[in-house]
C-alpha positions as a Markdown table, in Angstrom:
| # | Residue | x | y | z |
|---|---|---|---|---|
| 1 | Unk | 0.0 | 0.0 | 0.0 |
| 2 | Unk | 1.5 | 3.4 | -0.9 |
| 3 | Unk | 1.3 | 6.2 | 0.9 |
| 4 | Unk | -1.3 | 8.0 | -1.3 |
| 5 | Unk | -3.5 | 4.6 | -0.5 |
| 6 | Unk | -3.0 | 5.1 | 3.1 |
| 7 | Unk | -4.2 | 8.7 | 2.9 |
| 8 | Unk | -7.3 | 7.5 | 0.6 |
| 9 | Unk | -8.3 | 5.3 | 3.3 |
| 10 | Unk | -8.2 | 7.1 | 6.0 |
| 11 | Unk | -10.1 | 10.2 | 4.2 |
| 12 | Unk | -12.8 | 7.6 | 3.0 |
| 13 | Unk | -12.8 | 6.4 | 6.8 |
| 14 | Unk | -13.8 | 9.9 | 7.8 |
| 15 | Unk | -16.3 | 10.6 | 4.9 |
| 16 | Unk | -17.6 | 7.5 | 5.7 |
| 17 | Unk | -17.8 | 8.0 | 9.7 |
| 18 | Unk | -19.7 | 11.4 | 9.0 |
| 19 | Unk | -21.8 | 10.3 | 6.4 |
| 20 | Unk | -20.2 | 12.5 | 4.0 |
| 21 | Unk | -19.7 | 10.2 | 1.4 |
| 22 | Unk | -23.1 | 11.0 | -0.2 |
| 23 | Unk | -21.9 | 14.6 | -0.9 |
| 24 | Unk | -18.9 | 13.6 | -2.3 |
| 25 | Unk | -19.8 | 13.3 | -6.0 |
| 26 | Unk | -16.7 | 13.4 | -8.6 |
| 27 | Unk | -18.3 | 16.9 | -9.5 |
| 28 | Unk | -18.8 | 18.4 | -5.7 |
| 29 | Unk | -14.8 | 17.3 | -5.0 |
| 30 | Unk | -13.8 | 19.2 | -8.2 |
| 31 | Unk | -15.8 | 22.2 | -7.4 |
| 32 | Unk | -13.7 | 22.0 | -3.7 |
| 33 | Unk | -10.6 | 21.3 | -5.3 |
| 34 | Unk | -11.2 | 24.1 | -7.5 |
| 35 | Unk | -12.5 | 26.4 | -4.5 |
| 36 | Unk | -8.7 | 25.5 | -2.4 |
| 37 | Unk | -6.6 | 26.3 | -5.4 |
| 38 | Unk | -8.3 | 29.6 | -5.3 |
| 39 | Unk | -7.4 | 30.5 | -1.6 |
| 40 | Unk | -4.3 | 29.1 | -1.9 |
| 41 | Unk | -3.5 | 31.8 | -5.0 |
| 42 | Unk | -5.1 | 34.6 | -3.0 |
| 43 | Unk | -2.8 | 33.8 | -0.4 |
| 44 | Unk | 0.2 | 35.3 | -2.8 |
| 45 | Unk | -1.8 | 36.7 | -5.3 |
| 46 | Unk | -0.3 | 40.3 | -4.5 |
| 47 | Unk | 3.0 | 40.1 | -3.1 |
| 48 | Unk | 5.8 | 40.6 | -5.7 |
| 49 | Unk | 7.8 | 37.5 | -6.9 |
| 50 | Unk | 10.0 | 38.1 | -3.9 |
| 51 | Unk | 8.0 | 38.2 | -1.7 |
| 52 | Unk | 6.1 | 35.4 | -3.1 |
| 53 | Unk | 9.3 | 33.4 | -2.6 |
| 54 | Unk | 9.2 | 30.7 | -0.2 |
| 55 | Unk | 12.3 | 31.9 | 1.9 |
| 56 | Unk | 10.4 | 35.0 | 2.5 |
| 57 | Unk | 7.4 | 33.5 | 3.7 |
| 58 | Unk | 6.7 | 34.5 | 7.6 |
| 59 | Unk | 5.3 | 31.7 | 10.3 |
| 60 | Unk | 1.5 | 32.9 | 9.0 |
| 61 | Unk | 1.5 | 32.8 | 5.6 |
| 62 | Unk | 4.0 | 29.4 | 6.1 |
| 63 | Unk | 1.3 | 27.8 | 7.9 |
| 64 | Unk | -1.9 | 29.3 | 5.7 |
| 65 | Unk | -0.3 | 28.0 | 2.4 |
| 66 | Unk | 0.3 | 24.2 | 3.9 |
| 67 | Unk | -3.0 | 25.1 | 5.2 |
| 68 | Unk | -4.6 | 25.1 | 1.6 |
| 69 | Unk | -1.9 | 22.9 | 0.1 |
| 70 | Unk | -3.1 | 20.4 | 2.0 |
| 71 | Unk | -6.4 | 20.8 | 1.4 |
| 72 | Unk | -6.1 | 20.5 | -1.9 |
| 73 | Unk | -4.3 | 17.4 | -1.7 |
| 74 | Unk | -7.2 | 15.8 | 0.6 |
| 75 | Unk | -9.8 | 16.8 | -2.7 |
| 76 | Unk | -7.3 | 15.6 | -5.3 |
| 77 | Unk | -6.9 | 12.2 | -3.2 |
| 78 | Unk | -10.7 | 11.7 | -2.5 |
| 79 | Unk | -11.4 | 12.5 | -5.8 |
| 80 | Unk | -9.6 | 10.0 | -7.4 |
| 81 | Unk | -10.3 | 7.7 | -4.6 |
| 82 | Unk | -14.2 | 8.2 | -6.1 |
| 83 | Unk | -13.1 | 7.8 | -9.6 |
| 84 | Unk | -10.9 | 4.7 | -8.9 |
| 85 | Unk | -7.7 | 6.6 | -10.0 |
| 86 | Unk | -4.3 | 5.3 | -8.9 |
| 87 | Unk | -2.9 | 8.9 | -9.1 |
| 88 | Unk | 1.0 | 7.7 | -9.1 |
| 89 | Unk | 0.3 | 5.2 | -12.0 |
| 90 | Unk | -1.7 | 8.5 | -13.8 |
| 91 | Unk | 1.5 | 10.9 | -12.9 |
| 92 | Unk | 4.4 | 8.1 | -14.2 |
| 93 | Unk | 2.4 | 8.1 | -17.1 |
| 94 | Unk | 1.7 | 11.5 | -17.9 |
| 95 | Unk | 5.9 | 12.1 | -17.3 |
| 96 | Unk | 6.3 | 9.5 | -20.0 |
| 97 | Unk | 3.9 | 11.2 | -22.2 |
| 98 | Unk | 5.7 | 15.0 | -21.5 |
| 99 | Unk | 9.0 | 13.2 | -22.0 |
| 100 | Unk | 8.1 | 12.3 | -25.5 |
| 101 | Unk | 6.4 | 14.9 | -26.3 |
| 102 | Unk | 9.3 | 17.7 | -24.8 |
| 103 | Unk | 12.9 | 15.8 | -25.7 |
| 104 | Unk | 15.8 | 17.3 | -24.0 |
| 105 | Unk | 17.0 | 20.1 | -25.5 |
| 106 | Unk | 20.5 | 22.3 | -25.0 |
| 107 | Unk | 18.7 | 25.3 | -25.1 |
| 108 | Unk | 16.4 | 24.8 | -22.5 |
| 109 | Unk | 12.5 | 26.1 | -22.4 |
| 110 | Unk | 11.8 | 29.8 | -23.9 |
């Protein structure tokens, strides 16, 4: 069992526990998921790219953006706990895809 597996089973524990589970449709965990990413950009959305950068962070804003990171991980995970998606197998394969799609180059991007 991975660790992602782990954390899929203990969210759909608590869903479960709380009766939840009815409410979380693939479309209501997208719309959360969606909702996180959103506070999670408001959260930097106007400090300058310095002070956007994680070395500048202070103990607040530290703790608010693993605040919504996390969050966002919980929707992505009991999302595709709900759609039976084994989200390491989907990521190794999207890499593969990228890597064949973008070869290597000397140049780099831009």
């Amino acid at each position: 069992m991975s660790d992602v597996d782990g954390l899929a089973e203990r969210l759909r524990t608590f869903a479960d526990s709380r009766d939840w589970q009815r409410f979380h449709t693939p479309k209501n965990l997208l719309m959360a998921l969606s909702g996180e990413v959103g506070e999670l950009v408001s959260e930097l959305q106007w400090h300058s790219d310095v002070q956007a950068d994680p070395a500048a962070w202070d103990d607040g804003l530290r703790e608010r953006v693993l605040d919504e990171v996390a969050d966002m991980m919980i929707y992505l995970v009991r999302f595709a706990d709900v759609c039976a998606i084994d989200l390491l197998a989907a990521a190794h394969a999207k890499i593969v895809r990228n890597e064949q799609r973008f070869p290597p180059t000397a140049s780099g991007p831009g």
